[in-house]
Every structure is written in structure tokens, then in C-alpha cells.
PDB file of C-alpha atoms in Angstrom:
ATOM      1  CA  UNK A 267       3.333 148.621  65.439  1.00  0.00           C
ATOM      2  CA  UNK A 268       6.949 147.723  67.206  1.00  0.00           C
ATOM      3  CA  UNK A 269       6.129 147.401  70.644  1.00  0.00           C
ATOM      4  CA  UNK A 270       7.893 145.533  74.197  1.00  0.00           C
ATOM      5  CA  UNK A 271       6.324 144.744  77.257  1.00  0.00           C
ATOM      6  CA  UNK A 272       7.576 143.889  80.078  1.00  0.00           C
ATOM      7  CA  UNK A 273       4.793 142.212  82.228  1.00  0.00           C
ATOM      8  CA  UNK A 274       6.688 142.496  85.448  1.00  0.00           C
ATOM      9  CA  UNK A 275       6.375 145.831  87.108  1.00  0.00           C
ATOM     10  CA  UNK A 276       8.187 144.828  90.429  1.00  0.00           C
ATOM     11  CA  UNK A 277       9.508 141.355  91.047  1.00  0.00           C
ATOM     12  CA  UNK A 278      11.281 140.237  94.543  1.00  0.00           C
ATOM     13  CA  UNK A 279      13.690 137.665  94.669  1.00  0.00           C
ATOM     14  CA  UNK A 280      15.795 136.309  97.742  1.00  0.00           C
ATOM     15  CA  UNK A 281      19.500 136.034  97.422  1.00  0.00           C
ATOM     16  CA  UNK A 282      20.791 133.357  95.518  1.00  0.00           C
ATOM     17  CA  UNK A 283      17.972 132.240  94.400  1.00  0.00           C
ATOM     18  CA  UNK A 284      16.870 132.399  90.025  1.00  0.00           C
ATOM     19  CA  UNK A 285      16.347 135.246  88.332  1.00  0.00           C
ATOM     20  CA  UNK A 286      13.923 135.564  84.895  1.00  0.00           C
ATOM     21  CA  UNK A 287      12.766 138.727  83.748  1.00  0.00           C
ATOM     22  CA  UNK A 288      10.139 138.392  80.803  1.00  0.00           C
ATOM     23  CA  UNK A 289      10.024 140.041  77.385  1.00  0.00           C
ATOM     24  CA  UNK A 290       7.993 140.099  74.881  1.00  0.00           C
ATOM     25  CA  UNK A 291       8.074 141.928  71.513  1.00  0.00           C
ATOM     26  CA  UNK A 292       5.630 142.888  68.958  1.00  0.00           C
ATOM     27  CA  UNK A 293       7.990 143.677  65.479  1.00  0.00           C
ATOM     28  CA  UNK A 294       7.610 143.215  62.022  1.00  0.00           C
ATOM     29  CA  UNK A 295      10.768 141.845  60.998  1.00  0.00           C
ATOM     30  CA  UNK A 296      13.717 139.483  62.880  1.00  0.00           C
ATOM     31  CA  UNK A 297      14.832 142.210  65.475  1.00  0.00           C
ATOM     32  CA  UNK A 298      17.343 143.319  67.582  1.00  0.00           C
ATOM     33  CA  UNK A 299      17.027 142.445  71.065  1.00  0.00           C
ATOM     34  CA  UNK A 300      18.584 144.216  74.225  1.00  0.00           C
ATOM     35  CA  UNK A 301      18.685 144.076  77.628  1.00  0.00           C
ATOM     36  CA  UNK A 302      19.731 146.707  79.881  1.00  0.00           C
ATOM     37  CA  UNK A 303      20.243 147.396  83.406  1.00  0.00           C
ATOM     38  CA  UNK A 304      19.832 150.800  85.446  1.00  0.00           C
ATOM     39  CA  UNK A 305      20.940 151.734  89.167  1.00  0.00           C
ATOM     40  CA  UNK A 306      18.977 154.764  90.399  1.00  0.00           C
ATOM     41  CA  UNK A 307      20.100 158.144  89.316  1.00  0.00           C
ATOM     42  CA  UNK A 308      22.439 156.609  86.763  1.00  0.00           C
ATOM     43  CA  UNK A 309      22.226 156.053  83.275  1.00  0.00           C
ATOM     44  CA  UNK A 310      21.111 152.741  81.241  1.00  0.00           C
ATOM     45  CA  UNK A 311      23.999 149.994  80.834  1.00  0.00           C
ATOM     46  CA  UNK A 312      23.928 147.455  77.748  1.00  0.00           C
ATOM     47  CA  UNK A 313      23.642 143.907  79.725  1.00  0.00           C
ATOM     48  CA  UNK A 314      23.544 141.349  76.574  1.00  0.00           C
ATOM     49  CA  UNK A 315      22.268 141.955  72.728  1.00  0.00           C
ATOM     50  CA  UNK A 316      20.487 139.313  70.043  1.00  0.00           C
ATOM     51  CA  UNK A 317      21.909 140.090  67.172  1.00  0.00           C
ATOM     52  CA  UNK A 318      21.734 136.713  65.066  1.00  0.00           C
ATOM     53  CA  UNK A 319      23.154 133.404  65.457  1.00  0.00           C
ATOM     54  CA  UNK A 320      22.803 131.343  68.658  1.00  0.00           C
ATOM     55  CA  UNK A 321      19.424 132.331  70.546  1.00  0.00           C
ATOM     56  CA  UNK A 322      21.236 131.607  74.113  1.00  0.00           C
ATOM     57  CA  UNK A 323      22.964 134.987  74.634  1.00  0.00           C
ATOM     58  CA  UNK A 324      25.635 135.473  77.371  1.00  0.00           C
ATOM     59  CA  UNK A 325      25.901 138.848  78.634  1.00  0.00           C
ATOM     60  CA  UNK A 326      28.097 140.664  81.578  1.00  0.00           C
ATOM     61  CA  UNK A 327      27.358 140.213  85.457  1.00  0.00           C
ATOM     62  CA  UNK A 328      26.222 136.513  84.923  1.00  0.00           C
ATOM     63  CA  UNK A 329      23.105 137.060  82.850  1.00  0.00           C
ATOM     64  CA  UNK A 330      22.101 134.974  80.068  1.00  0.00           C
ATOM     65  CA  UNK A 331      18.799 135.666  77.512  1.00  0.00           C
ATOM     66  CA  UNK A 332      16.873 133.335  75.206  1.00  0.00           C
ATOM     67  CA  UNK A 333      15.473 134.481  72.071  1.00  0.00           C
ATOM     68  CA  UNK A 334      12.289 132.483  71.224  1.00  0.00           C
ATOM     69  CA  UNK A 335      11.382 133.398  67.765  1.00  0.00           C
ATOM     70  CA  UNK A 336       7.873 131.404  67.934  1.00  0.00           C
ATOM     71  CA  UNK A 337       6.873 133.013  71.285  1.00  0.00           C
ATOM     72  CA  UNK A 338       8.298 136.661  70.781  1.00  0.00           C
ATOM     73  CA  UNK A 339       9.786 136.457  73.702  1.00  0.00           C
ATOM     74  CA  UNK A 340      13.562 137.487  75.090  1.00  0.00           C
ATOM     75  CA  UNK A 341      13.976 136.261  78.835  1.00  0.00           C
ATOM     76  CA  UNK A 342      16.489 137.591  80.878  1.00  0.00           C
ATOM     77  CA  UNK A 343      18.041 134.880  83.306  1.00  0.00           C
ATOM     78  CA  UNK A 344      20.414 134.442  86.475  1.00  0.00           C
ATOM     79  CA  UNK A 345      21.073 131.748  88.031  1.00  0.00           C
ATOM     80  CA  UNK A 346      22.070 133.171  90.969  1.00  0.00           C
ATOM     81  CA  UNK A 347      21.488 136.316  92.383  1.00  0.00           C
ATOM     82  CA  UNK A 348      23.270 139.109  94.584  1.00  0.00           C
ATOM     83  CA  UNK A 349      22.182 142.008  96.491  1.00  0.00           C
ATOM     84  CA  UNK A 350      23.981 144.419  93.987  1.00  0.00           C
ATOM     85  CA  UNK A 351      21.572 143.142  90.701  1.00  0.00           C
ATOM     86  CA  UNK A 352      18.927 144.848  92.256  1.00  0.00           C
ATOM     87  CA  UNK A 353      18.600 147.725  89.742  1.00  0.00           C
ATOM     88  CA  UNK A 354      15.241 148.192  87.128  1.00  0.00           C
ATOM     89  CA  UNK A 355      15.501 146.025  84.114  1.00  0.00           C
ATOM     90  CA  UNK A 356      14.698 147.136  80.381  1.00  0.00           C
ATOM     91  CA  UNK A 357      14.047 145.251  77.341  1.00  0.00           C
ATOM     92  CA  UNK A 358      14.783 146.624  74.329  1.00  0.00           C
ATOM     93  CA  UNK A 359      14.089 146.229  70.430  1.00  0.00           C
ATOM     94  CA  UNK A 360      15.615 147.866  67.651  1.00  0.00           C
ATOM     95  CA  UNK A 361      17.147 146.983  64.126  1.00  0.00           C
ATOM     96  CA  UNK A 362      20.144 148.620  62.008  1.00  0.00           C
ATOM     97  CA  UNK A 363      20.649 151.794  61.485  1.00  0.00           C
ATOM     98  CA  UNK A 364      16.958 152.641  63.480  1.00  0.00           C
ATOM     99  CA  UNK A 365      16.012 153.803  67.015  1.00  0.00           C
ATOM    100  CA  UNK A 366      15.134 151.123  69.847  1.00  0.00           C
ATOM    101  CA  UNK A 367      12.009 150.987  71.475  1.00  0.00           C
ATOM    102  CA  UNK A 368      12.499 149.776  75.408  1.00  0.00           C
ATOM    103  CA  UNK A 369       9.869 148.552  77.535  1.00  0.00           C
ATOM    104  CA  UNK A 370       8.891 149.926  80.535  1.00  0.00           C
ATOM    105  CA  UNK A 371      11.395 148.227  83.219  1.00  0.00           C
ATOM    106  CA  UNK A 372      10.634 145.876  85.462  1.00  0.00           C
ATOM    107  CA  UNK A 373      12.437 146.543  88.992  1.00  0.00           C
ATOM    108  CA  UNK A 374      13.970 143.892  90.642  1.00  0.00           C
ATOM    109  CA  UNK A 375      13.847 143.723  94.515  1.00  0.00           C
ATOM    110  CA  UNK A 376      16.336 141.535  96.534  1.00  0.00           C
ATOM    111  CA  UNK A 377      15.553 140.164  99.802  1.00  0.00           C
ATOM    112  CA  UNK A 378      18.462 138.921 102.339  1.00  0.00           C
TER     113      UNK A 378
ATOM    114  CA  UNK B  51      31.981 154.446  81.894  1.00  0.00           C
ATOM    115  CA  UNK B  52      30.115 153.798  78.570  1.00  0.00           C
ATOM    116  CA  UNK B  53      32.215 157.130  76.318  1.00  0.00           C
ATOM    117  CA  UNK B  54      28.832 159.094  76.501  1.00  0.00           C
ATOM    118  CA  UNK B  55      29.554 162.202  79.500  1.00  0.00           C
ATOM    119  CA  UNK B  56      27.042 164.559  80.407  1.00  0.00           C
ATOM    120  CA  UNK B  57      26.513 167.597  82.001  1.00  0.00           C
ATOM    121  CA  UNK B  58      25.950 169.157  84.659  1.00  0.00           C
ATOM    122  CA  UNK B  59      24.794 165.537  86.550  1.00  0.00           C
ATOM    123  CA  UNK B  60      21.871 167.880  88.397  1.00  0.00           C
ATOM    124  CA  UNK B  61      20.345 170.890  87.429  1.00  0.00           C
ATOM    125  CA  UNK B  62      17.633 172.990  88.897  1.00  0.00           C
ATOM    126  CA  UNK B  63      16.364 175.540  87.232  1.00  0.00           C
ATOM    127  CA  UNK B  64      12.718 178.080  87.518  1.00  0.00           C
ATOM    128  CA  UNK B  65      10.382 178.458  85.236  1.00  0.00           C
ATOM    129  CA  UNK B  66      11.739 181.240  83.475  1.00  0.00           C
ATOM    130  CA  UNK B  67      15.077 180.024  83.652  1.00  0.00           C
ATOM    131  CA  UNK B  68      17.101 179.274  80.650  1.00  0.00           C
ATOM    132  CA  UNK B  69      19.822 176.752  80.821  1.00  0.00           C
ATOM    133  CA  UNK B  70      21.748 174.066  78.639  1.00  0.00           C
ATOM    134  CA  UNK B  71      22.388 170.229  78.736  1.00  0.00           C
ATOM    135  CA  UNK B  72      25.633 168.859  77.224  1.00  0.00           C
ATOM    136  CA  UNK B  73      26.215 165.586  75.604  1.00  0.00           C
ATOM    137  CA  UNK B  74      29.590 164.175  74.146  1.00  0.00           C
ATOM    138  CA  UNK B  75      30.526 160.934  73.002  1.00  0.00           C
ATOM    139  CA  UNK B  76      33.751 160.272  71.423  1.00  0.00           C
ATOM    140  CA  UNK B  77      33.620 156.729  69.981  1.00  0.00           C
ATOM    141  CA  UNK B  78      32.885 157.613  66.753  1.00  0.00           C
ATOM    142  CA  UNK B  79      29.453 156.977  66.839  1.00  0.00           C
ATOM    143  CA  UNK B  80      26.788 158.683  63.984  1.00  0.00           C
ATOM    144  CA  UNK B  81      23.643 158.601  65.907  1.00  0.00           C
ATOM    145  CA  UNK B  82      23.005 160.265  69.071  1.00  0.00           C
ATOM    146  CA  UNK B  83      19.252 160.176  71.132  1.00  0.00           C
ATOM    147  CA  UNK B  84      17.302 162.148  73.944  1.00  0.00           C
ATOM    148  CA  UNK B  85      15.579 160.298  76.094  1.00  0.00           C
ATOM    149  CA  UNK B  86      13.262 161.524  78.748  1.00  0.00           C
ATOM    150  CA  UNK B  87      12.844 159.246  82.034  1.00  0.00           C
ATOM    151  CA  UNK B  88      10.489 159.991  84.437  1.00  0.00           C
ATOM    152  CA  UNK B  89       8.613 158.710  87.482  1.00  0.00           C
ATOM    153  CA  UNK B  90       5.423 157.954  86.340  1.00  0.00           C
ATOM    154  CA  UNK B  91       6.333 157.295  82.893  1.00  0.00           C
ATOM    155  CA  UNK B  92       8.253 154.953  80.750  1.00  0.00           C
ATOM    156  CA  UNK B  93      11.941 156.022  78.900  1.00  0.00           C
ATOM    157  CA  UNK B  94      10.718 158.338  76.381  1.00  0.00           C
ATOM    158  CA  UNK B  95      12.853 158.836  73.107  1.00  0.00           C
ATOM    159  CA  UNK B  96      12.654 163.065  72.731  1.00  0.00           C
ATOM    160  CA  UNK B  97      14.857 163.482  69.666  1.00  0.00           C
ATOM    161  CA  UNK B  98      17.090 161.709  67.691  1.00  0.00           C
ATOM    162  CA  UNK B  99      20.207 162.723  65.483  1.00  0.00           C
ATOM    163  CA  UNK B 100      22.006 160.949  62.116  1.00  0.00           C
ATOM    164  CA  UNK B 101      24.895 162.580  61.002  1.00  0.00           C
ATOM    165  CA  UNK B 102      24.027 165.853  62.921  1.00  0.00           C
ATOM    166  CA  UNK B 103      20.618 165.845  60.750  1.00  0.00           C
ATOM    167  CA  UNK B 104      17.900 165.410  63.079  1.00  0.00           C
ATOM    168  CA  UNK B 105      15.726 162.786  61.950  1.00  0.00           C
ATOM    169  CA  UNK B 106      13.182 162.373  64.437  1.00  0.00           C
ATOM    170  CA  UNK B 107      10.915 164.730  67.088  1.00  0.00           C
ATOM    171  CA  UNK B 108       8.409 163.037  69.135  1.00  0.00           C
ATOM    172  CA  UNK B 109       6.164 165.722  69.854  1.00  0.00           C
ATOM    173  CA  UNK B 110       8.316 166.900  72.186  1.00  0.00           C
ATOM    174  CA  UNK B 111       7.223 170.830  73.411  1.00  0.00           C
ATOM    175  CA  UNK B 112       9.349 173.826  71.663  1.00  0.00           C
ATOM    176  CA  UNK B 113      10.384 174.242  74.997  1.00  0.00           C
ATOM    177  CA  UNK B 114      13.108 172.191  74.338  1.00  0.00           C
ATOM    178  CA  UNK B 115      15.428 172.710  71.768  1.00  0.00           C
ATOM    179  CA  UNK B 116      17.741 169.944  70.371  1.00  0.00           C
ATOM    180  CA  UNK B 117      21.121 171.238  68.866  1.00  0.00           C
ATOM    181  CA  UNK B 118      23.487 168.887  67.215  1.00  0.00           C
ATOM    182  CA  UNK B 119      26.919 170.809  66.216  1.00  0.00           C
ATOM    183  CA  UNK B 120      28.692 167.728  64.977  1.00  0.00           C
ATOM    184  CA  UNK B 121      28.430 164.020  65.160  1.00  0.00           C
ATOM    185  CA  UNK B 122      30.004 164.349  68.380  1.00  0.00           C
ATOM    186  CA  UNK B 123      28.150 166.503  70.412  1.00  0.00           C
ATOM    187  CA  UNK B 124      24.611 167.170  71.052  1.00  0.00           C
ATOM    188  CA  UNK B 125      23.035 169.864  73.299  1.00  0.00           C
ATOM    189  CA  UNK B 126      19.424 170.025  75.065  1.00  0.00           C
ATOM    190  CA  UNK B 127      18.219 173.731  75.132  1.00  0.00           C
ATOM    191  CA  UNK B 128      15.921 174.755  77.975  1.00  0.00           C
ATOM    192  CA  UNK B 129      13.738 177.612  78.419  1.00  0.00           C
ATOM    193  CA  UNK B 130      10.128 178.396  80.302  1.00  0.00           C
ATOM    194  CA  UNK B 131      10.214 174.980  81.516  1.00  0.00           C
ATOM    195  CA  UNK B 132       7.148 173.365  83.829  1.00  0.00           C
ATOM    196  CA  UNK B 133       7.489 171.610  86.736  1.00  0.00           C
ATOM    197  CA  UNK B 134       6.078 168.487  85.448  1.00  0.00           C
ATOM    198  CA  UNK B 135       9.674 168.454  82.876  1.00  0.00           C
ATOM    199  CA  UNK B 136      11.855 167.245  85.962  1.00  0.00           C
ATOM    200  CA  UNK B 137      13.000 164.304  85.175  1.00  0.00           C
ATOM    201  CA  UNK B 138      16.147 162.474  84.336  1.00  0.00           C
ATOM    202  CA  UNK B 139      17.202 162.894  80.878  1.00  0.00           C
ATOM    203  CA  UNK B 140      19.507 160.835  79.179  1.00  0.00           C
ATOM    204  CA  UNK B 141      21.570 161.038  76.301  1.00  0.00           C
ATOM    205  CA  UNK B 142      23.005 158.000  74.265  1.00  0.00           C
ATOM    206  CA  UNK B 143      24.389 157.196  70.814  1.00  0.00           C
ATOM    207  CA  UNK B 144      24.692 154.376  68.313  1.00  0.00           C
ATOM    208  CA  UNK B 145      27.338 153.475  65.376  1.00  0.00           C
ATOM    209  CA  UNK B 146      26.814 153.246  62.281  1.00  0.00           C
ATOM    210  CA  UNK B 147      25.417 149.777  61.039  1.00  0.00           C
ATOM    211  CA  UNK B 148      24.849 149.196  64.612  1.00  0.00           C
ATOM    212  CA  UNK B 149      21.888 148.791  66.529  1.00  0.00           C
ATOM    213  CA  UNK B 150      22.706 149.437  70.873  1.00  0.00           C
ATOM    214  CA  UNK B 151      22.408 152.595  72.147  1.00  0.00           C
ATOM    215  CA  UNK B 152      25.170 153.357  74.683  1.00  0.00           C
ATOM    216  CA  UNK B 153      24.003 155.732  77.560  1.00  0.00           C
ATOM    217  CA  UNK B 154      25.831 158.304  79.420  1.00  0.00           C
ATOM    218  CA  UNK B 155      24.921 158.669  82.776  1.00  0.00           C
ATOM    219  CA  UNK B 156      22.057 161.534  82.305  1.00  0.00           C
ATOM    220  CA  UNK B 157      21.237 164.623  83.759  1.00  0.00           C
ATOM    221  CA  UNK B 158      18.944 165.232  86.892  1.00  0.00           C
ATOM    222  CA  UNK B 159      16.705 168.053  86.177  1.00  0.00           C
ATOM    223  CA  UNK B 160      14.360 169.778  88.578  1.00  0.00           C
ATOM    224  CA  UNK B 161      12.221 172.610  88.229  1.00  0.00           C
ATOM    225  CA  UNK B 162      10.831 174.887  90.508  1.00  0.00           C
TER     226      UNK B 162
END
């Protein structure tokens, strides 16, 4: 069965300092791969997508993912944080044409 | 701004209330989703629409009512809700041969 987990309920960073977010996916075939971003009470924004090609992914805001076919896993990174990325996180999968599956979000916490 | 509006933003509504959510997206996309998001529970894909044919229902209670005129518009029918339906429900769509969702910014529903 497709499945993503997100192992990270919470995680608390201070500012400046690295960001990674894990992801891993359960899927049959070579998926899509999303993350997204949501600030309360709003709606979910796309932050980077795997597609195919190069498994370093740069997306908006700074972020960067990895696609590591022989660990199922899709890390969100930042190297450097700010007060404003503190929002919940999702991973997604998905493939053409189909619906995605996200994970359950982990929510990231920013200290001064 | 993702394309994807929704209204109202907030809606509360009683139990014996009957009321509507909106959804429009005008960027030409074929798929569009509801998603249900709350508290205690992971995003939760409700129904989802492919060329105004609905092609999936996860279970979701008859007290909701999916309605998708054309590819550009989809509509969330309430009535007799429970309490335990607040939540934040969000609407999104996908192209065709494409796999992201794009998200509008959902709508805040409470019931009393």
C-alpha cells in the first residue's frame, strides 16, 4: 500500500541554525515526491517536487530535498533558518494523472 | 495566491443548518480534490473529481455532498452536520498529465 510518514511530529530549531525534515515513502513504482508548507488557517503551498532527473531538488524560500531511491526517503533541507519558516511541513507522494497521499506534517518550531 | 479561491474563508453553521462551500480554479486544471484537515487528524482526501466525473469517495458521510458543475468549479454541500465535522477543508486541483495539487486557501468550518 502507498504510504508517507513523517517521523517528526514537532521539531524545534533555533534561528539560523539547519533545517531537515524526514520522509519516507512506501510506493510501488518510481513516484512523485512533494513537499509542502502550511501557515495556520491557510491553505497548503507547493515548496519543491521530484519529478525525475537530478535527485537534489531546489525549491522556493531556500529549501532543497534529496530523493534517495535506495532508502525511500525525500528530506527536506535549509541551511539556514528564519522565524517566518515556522509553519507544519507535509510530504507528499503521488504519480500522473492519480491523487497524492501526504503524510501527516511535521511542525516546525523556531526559537530566537 | 495559488488560482484555487474559496469561499466563504469561515463558516459556522448548526446542526440542522444547510449551507454551501465554493471552489474555483481557473488554470485550466482537470482534476479538482476535497480534503478534510483537522486537529487530531491527518489531511484527509474526501472526494476527488476528473473531468467533472467523480472518481473517488472515501467513505466520506452523505452528509456531505460533492457537486462538480464543470472542470472549473466544484461545490461542498452541507446539511445535518456534527460537531465533530469542524474542521478546515480545503480544496485543490491538478492538470492534466500532472501530478501537484495546488491548494486554495480552504474554508474554516465550525459547527455548533
Amino acid at each position: 500500500a502507498q504510504s508517507v510518514t513523517q517521523p517528526d511530529i514537532h521539531i524545534t530549531v533555533s534561528e539560523g541554525a539547519s533545517l531537515e525534515l524526514r520522509c519516507n515513502y512506501s510506493y510501488g513504482a518510481t513516484p512523485y515526491l512533494f513537499w509542502y508548507v502550511q501557515s495556520p488557517g491557510q491553505g497548503l503551498q507547493l515548496l519543491l517536487k521530484y519529478f525525475s532527473g537530478d535527485t537534489l531538488v531546489q525549491g522556493i524560500k531556500g529549501f532543497e530535498a534529496e530523493f534517495k531511491r535506495s532508502q525511500s526517503s525525500f528530506n527536506l533541507r535549509k541551511p539556514s533558518v528564519h522565524w517566518s519558516d515556522a509553519a507544519e511541513y507535509f510530504c507528499a507522494v503521488g504519480e500522473r494523472d492519480d491523487k497524492i497521499i501526504f503524510g501527516k506534517g511535521t511542525r516546525l518550531h523556531i526559537l530566537p | 495566491e495559488t488560482g484555487v479561491t474559496q469561499t466563504p474563508r469561515h463558516l459556522v453553521m448548526g446542526m440542522t443548518n444547510k449551507k454551501s462551500l465554493k471552489c474555483e480554479q481557473h488554470l485550466g486544471h482537470n482534476a479538482m480534490y476535497w480534503y478534510k484537515q483537522s486537529a487530531k487528524k491527518p489531511l484527509e482526501l474526501m472526494f476527488v473529481y476528473n473531468f467533472k466525473e467523480q472518481t473517488e469517495n472515501n467513505s466520506v458521510p452523505s452528509r456531505f455532498s460533492p457537486e462538480c458543475p464543470n472542470s472549473s468549479h466544484l461545490f461542498l454541500h452541507l446539511h445535518t452536520l456534527q460537531p465533530e465535522d469542524s474542521a478546515l477543508y480545503l480544496c485543490a486541483s491538478s492538470p492534466l498529465g500532472g501530478a501537484e495539487a495546488f491548494f486554495g486557501q480552504g474554508t474554516r468550518l465550525t459547527v455548533v
